[in-house]
mmCIF file of C-alpha atoms in Angstrom:
data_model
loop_
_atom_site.group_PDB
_atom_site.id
_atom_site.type_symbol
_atom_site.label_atom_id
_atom_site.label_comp_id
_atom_site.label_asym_id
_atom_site.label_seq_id
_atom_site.Cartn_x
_atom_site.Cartn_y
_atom_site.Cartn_z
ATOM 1 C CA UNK A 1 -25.739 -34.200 -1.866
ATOM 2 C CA UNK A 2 -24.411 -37.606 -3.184
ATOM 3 C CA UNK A 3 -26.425 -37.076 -6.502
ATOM 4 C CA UNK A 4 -24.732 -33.336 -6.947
ATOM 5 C CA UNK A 5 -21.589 -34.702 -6.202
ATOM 6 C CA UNK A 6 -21.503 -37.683 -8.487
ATOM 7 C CA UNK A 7 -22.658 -35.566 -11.295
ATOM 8 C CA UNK A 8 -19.890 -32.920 -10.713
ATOM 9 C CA UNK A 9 -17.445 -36.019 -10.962
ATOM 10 C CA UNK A 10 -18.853 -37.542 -13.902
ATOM 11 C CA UNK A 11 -19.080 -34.420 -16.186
ATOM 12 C CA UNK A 12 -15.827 -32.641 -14.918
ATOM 13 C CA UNK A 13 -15.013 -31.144 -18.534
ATOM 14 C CA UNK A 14 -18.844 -29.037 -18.240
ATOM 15 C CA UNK A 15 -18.554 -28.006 -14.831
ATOM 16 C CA UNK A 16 -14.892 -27.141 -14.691
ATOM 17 C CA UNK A 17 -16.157 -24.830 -17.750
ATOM 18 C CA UNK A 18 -18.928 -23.077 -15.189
ATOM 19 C CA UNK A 19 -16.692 -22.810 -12.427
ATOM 20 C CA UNK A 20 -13.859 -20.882 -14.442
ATOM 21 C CA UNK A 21 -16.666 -18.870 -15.969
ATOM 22 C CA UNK A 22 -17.059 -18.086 -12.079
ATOM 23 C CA UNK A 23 -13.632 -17.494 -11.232
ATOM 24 C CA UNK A 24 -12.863 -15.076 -13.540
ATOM 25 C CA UNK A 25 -16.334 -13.027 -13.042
ATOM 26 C CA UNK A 26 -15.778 -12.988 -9.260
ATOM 27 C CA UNK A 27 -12.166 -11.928 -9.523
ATOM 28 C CA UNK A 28 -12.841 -9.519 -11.958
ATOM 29 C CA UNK A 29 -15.556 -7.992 -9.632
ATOM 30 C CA UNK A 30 -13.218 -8.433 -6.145
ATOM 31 C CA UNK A 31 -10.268 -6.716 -7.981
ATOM 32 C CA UNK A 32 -12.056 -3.761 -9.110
ATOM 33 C CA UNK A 33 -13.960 -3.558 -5.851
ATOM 34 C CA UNK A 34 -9.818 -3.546 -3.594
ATOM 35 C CA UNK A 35 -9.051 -1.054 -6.778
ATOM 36 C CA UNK A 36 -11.940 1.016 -6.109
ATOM 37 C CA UNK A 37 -11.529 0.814 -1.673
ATOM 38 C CA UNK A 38 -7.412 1.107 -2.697
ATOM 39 C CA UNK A 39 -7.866 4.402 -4.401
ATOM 40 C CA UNK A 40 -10.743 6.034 -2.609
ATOM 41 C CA UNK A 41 -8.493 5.254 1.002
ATOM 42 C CA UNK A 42 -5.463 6.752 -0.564
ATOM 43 C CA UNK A 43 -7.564 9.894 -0.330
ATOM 44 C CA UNK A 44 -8.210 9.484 3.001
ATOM 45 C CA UNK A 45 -5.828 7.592 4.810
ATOM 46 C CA UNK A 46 -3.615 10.439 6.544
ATOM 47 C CA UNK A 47 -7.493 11.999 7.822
ATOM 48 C CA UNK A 48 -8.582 8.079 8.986
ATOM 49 C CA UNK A 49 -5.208 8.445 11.249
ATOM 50 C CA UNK A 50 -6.605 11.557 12.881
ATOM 51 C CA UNK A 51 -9.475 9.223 15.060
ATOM 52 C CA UNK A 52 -11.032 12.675 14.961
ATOM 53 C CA UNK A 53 -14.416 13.980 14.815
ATOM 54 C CA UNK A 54 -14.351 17.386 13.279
ATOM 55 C CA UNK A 55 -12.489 19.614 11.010
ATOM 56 C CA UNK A 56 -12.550 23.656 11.650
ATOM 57 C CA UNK A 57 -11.585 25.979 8.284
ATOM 58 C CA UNK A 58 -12.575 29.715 7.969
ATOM 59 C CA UNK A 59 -15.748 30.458 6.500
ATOM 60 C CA UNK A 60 -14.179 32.301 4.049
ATOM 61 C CA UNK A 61 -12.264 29.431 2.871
ATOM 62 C CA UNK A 62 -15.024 27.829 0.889
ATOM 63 C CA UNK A 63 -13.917 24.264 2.126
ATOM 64 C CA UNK A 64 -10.675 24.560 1.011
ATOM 65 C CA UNK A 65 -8.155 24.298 3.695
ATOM 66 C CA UNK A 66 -5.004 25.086 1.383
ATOM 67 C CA UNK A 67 -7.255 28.649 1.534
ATOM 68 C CA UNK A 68 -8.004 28.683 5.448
ATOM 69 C CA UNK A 69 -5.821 31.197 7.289
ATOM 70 C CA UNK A 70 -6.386 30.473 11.211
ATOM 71 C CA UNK A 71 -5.041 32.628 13.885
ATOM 72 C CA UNK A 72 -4.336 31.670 17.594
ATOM 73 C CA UNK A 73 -7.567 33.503 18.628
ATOM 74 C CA UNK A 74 -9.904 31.250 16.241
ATOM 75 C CA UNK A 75 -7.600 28.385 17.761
ATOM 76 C CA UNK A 76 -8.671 29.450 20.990
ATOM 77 C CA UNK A 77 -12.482 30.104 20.205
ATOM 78 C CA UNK A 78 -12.524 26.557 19.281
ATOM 79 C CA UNK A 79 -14.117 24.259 22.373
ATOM 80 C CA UNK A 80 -14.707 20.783 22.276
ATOM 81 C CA UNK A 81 -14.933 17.859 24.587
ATOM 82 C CA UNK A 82 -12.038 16.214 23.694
ATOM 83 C CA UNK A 83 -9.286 17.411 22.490
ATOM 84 C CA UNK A 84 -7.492 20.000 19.569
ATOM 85 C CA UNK A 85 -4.782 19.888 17.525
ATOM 86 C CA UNK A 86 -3.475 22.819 14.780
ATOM 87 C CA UNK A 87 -2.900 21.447 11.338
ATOM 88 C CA UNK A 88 -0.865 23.247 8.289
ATOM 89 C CA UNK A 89 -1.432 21.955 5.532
ATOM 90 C CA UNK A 90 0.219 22.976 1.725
ATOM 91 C CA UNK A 91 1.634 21.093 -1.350
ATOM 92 C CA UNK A 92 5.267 20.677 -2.274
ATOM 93 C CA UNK A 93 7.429 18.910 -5.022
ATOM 94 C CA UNK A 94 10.655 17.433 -3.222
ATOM 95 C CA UNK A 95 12.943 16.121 -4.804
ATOM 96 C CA UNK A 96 16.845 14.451 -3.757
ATOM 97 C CA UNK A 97 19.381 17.009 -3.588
ATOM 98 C CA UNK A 98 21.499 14.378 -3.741
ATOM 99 C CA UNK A 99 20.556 12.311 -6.407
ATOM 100 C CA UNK A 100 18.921 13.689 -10.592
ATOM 101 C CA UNK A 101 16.356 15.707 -9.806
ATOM 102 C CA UNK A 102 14.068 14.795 -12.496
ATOM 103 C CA UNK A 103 14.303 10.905 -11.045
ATOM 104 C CA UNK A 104 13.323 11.611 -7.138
ATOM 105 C CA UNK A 105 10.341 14.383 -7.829
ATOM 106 C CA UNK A 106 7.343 13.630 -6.067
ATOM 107 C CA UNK A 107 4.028 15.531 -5.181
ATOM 108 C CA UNK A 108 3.893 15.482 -1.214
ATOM 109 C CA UNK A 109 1.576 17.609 1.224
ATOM 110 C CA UNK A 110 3.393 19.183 3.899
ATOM 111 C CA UNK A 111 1.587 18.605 6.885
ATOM 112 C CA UNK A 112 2.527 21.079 10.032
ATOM 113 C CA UNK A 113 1.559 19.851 12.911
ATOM 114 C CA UNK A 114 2.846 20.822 16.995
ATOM 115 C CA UNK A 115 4.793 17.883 18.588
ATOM 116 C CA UNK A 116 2.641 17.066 21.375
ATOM 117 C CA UNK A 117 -0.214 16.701 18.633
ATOM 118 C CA UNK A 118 -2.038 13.412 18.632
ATOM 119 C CA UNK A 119 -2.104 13.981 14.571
ATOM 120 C CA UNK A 120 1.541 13.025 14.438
ATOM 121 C CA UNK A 121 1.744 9.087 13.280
ATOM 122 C CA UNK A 122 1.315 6.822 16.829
ATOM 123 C CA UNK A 123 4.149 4.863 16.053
ATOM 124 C CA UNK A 124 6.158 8.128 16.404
ATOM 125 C CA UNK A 125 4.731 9.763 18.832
ATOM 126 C CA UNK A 126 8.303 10.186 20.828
ATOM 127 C CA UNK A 127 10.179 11.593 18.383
ATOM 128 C CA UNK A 128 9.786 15.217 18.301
ATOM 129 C CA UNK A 129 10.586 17.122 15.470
ATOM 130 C CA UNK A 130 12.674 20.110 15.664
ATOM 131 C CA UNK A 131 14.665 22.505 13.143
ATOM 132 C CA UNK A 132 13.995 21.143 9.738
ATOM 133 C CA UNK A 133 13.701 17.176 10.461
ATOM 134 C CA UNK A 134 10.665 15.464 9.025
ATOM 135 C CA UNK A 135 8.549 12.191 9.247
ATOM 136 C CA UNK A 136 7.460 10.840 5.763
ATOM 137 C CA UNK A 137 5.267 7.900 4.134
ATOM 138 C CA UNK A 138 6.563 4.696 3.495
ATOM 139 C CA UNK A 139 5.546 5.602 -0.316
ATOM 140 C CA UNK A 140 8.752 7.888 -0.812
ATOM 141 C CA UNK A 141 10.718 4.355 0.097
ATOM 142 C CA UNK A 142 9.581 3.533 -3.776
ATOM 143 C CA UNK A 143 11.314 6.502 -5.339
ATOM 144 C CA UNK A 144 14.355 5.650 -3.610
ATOM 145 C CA UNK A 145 14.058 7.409 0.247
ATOM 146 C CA UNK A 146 15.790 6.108 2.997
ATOM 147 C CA UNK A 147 15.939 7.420 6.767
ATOM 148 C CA UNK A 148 18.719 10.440 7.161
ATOM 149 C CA UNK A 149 18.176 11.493 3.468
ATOM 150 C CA UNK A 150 17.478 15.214 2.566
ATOM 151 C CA UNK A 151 13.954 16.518 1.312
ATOM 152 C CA UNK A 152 14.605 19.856 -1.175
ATOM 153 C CA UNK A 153 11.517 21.628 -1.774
ATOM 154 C CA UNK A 154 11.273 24.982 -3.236
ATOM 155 C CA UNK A 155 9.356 27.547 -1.464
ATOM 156 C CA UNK A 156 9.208 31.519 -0.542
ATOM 157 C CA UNK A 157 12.254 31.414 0.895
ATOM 158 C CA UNK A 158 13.885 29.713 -2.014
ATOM 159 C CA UNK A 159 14.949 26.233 -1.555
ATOM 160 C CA UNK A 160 14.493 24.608 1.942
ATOM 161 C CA UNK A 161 15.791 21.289 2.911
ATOM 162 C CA UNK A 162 14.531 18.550 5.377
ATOM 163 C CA UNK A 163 16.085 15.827 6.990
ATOM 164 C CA UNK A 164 14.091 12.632 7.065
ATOM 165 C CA UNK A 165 14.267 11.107 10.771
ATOM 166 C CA UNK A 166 11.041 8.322 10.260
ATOM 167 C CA UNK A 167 8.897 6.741 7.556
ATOM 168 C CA UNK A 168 5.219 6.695 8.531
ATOM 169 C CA UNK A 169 2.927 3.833 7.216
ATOM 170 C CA UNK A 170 -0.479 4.873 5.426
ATOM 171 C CA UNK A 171 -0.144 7.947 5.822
ATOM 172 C CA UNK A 172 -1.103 9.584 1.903
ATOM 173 C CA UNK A 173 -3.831 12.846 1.541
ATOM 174 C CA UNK A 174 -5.488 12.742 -1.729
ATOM 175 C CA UNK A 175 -2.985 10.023 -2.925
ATOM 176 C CA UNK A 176 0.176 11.824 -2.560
ATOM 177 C CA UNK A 177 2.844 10.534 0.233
ATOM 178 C CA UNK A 178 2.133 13.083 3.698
ATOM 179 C CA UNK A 179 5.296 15.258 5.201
ATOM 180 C CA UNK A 180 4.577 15.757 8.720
ATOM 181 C CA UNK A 181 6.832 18.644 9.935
ATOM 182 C CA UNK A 182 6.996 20.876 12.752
ATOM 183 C CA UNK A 183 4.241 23.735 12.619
ATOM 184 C CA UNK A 184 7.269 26.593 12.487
ATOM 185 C CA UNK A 185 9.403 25.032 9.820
ATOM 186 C CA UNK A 186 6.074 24.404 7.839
ATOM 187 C CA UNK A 187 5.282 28.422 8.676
ATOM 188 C CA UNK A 188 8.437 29.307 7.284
ATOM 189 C CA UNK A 189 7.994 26.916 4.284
ATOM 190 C CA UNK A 190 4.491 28.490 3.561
ATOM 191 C CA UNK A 191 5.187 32.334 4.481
ATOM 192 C CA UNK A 192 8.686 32.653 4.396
ATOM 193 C CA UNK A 193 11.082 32.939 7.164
ATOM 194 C CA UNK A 194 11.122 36.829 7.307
ATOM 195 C CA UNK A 195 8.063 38.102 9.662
ATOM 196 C CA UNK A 196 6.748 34.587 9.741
ATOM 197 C CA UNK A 197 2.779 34.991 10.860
ATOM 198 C CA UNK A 198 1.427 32.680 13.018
ATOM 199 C CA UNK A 199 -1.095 31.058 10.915
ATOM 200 C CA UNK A 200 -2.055 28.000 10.393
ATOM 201 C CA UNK A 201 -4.904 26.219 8.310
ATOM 202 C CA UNK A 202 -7.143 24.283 10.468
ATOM 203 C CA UNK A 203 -8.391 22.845 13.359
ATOM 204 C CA UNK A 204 -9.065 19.106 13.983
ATOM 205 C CA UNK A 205 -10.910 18.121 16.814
ATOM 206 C CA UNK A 206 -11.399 14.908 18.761
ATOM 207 C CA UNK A 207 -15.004 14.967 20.668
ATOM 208 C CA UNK A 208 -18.016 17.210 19.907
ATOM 209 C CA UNK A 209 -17.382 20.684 19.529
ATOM 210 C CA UNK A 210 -19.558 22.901 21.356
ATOM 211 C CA UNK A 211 -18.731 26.682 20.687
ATOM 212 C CA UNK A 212 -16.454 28.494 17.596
ATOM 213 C CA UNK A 213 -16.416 32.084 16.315
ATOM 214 C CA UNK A 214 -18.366 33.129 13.555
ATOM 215 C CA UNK A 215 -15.760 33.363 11.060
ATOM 216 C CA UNK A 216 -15.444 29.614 11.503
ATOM 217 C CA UNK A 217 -17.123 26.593 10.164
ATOM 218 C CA UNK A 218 -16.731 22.863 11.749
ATOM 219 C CA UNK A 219 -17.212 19.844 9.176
ATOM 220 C CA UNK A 220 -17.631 16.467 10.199
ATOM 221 C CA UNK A 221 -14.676 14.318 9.159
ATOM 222 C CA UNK A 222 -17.446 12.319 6.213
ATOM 223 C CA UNK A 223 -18.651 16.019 5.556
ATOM 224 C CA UNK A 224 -14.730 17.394 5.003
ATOM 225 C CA UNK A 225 -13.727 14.081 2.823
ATOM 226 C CA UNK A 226 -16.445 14.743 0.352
ATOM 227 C CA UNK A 227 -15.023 18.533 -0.193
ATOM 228 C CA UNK A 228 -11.748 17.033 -0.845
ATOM 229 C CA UNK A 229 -11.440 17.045 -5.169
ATOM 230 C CA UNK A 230 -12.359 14.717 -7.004
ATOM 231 C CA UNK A 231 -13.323 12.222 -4.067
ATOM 232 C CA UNK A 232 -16.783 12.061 -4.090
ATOM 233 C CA UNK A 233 -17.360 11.680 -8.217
ATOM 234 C CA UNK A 234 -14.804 8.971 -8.380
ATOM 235 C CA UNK A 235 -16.166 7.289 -5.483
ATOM 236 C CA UNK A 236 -19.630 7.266 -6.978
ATOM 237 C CA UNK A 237 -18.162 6.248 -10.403
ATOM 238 C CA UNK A 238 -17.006 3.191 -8.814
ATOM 239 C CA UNK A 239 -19.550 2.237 -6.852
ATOM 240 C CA UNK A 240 -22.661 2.917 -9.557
ATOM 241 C CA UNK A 241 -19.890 0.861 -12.104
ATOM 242 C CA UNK A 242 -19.431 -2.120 -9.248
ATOM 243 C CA UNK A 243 -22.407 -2.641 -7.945
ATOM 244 C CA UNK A 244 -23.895 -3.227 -11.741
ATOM 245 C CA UNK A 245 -21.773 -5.363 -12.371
ATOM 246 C CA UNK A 246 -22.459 -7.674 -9.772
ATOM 247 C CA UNK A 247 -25.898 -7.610 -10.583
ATOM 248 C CA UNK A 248 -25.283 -8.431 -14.001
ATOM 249 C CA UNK A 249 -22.587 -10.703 -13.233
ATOM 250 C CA UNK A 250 -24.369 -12.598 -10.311
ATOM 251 C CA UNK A 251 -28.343 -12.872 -13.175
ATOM 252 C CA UNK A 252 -25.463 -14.103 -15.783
ATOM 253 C CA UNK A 253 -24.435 -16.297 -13.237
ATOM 254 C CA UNK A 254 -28.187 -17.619 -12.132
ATOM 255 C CA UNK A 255 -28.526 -17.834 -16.050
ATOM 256 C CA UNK A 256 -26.210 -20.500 -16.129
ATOM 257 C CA UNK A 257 -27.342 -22.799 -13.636
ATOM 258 C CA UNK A 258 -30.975 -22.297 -14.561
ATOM 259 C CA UNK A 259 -29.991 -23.227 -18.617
ATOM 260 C CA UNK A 260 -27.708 -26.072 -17.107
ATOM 261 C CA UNK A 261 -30.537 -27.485 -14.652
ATOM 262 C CA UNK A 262 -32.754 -27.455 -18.061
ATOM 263 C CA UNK A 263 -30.517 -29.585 -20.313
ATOM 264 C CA UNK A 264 -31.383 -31.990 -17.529
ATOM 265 C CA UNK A 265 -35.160 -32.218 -17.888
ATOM 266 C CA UNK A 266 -35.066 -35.995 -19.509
ATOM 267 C CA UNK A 267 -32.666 -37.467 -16.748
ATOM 268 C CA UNK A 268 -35.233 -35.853 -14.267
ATOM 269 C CA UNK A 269 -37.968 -36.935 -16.198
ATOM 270 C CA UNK A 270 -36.589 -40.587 -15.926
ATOM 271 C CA UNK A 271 -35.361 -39.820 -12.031
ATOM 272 C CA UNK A 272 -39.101 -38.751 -10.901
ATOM 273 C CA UNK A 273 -40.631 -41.803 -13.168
ATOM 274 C CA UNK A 274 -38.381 -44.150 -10.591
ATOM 275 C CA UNK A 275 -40.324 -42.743 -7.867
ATOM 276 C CA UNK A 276 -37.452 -39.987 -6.522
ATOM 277 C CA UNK A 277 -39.108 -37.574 -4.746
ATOM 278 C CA UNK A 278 -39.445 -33.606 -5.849
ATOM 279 C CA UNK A 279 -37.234 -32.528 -2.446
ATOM 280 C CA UNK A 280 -34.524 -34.916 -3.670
ATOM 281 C CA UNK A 281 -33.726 -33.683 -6.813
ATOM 282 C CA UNK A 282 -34.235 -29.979 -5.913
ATOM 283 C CA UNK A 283 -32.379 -30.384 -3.266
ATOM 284 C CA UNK A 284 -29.159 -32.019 -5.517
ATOM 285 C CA UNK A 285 -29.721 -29.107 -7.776
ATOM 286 C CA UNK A 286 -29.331 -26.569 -5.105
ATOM 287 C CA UNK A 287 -26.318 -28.605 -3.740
ATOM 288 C CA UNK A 288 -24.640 -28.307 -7.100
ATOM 289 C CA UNK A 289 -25.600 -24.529 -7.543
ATOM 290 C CA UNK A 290 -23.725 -23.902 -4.145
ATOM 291 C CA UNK A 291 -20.712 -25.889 -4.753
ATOM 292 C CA UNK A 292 -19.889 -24.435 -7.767
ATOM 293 C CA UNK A 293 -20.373 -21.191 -6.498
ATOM 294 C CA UNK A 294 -18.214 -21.909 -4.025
ATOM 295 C CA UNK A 295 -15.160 -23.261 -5.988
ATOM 296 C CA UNK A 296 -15.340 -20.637 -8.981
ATOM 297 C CA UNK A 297 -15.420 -17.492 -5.711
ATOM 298 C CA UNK A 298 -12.434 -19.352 -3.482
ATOM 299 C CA UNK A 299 -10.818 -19.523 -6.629
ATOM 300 C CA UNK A 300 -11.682 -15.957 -7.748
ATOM 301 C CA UNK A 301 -10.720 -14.710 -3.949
ATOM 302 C CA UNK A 302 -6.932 -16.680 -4.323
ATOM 303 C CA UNK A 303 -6.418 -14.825 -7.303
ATOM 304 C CA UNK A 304 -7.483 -11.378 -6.167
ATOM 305 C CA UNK A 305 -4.981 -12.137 -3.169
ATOM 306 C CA UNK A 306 -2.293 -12.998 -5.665
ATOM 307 C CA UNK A 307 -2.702 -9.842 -7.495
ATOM 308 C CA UNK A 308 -2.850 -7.812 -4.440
ATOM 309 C CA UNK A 309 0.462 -9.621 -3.004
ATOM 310 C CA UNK A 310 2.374 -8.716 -6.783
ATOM 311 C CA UNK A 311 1.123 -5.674 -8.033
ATOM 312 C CA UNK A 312 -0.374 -4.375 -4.019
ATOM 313 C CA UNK A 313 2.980 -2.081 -4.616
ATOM 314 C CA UNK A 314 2.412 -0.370 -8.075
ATOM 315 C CA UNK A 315 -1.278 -0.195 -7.671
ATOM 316 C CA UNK A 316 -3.486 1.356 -5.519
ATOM 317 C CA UNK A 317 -5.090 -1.699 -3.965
ATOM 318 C CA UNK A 318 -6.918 -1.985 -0.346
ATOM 319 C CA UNK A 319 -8.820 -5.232 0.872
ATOM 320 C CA UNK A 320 -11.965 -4.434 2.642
ATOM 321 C CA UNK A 321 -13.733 -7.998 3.759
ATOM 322 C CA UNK A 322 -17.303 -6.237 4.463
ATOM 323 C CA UNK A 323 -17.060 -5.408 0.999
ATOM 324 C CA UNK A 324 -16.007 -8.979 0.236
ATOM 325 C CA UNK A 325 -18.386 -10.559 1.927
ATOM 326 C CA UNK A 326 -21.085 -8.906 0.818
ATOM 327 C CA UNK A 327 -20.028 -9.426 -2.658
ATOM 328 C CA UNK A 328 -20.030 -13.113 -1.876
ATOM 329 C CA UNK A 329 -23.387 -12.628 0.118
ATOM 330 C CA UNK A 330 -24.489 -11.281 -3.382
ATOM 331 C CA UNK A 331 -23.280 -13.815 -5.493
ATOM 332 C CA UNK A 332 -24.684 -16.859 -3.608
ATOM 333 C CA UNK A 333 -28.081 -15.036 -3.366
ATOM 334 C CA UNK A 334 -28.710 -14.675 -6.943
ATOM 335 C CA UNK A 335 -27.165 -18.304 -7.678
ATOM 336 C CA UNK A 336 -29.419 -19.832 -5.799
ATOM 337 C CA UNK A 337 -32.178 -17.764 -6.757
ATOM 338 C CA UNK A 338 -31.258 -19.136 -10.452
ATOM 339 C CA UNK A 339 -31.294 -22.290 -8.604
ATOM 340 C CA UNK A 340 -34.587 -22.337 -7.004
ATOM 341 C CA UNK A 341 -36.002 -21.114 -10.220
ATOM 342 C CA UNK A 342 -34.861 -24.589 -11.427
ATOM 343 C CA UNK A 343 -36.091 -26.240 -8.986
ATOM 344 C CA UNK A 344 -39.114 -25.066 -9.837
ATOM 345 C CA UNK A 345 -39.178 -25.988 -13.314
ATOM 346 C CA UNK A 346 -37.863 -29.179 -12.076
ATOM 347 C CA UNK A 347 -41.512 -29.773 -10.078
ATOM 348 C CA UNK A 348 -43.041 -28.980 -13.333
ATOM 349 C CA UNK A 349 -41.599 -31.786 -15.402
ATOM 350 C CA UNK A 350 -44.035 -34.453 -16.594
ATOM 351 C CA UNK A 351 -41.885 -37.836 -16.703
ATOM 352 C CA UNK A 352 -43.701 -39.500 -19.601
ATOM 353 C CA UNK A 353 -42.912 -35.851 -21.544
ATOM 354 C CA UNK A 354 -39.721 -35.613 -20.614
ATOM 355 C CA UNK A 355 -38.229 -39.403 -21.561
ATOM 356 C CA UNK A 356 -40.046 -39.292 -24.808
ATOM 357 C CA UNK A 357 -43.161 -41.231 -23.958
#
């Protein structure tokens, strides 16, 4: 320890060098990594809310529930151990009736759902919605949404409006901002007010479900996310793209230290020739492999923070510490391997070679 902390003093120009080399490929590999999580959750994070276990579409729906058309007697063939909840589910442009239209657009999912229905946000769950009033994301407060402003959307009925009564937090379905609205405004919304049927698109359901009709088909929630578009290639994309880079990044790294434990061989050379044992200078070099491991991912960590705390906003960007920590797990693990194989190149060193004799 004192050895690979004197040396880390002395040369401070070198190893400051290595550690920012460090910094920039651990940040580089934590930002895409809360990039990746941000994006792939942003999918998901309305379906996370449920705390459900299964989805239930029509067969004939071809795991689409946009293309599910559920009646009350598939509602009612549905039995579970928990409980069951009726979800409509469509996509809308609103826009600000009261603003430019072209400035307060945004691609939303109208989500109908009953009011005693544990899919409703739980930090709403007393606020029922009746008539045309509507709970939103927080993301529609970045296009310039406030509480008691109107929602326009146009529909079969022409254009319908919605009062917003509550902003919901995490709440998006593959990335756009989730409406959650009564299940007979969103009837009227989706078949228009005049004969509205009572149809909905799915069932979610908390506990295992034991018995459906046949015209039915139950996903797991896992199972429904990877129908959802795009979700499963981009999540794949990602993860294939991540993961090799932290192999390459972490044998880069082990590169490093083994070249930099190399450039050493004389001063070893003359270090074993004074009679310092082989467990004393492998043990400084694995010392020195760890603390500059340590300062270059702190460093990278602090950054990735920063960026999430400044841009966290305008991109989509999650923090997920089991995917953090193995990252660091992963880092370490191959710097130390690079280490070791130092060390044992270290062992190998012949004084009177290395000093010149």
């Amino acid at each position: 320890m004192f050895l690979a902390y004197k040396e880390l003093k002395y040369s401070k120009t070198k190893f400051a060098l290595i550690i920012v080399v460090i910094v920039f490929i651990s940040y580089l590999v934590f930002f895409l990594t809360s990039l990746a999580y941000g994006l792939a959750s942003s999918y998901t994070n309305a379906i996370e809310k449920w705390n459900a276990n299964a989805v239930i579409l029509t067969l004939d729906s071809n795991d689409n529930m946009m293309m599910s058309y559920m009646t009350e007697a598939d509602y009612n063939s549905v039995e579970t151990t928990g409980s069951k909840a009726k979800l409509g589910l469509f996509p809308a442009v609103v826009s600000n009736p009261a603003e430019t239209v072209e400035d307060t657009r945004v691609e939303v999912y109208f989500f109908g759902i009953e009011n005693d229905s544990f899919i409703k946000p739980s930090e709403h769950k007393d606020i029922a919605l009746t008539g045309n009033q509507v709970i939103v994301d927080e993301e529609l407060k970045k296009d310039g949404y406030k509480k008691g402003d109107i929602l326009e959307a146009k529909g079969i009925n022409g254009t319908s409006q919605y009062e917003i009564v509550e902003f919901s937090s995490k709440t998006t379905y593959q990335t756009a901002p989730v409406v959650y609205m009564s299940l007979e405004a969103w009837q009227e919304y989706r078949y228009g007010s005049f004969n509205t049927p009572n149809l909905f698109s799915g069932v979610i359901a908390r506990g295992e479900v034991d018995a459906i009709s046949n015209n039915l088909l139950s996903y797991t929630i896992q199972d429904y996310i990877a129908t959802l578009p795009g979700y499963t290639a981009q999540v794949l994309t990602f993860s294939v793209m991540i993961v090799f880079l932290i192999i390459i990044s972490a044998f880069v790294l082990g590169i490093f230290i083994y070249v930099l434990t190399i450039q050493k061989i004389s001063m070893f050379g003359v270090m074993k020739a004074q009679g310092i044992s082989n467990g004393y200078i492998g043990g400084s070099v694995i010392v020195q492999t760890f603390l500059l491991t340590a300062f270059g991912l702190v460093l990278g960590l602090v950054l990735t923070a920063l960026t999430g705390i400044f841009l966290g906003s305008v991109i989509p960007f999650a923090v997920n510490v089991m995917f953090y920590v193995i990252i660091t797990a992963a880092f370490f693990l191959f710097a130390l391997f690079g280490g070791l194989f130092s060390v044992s190149a270290v062992l190998k060193i012949d004084p009177l070679k290395a000093i010149g004799g």
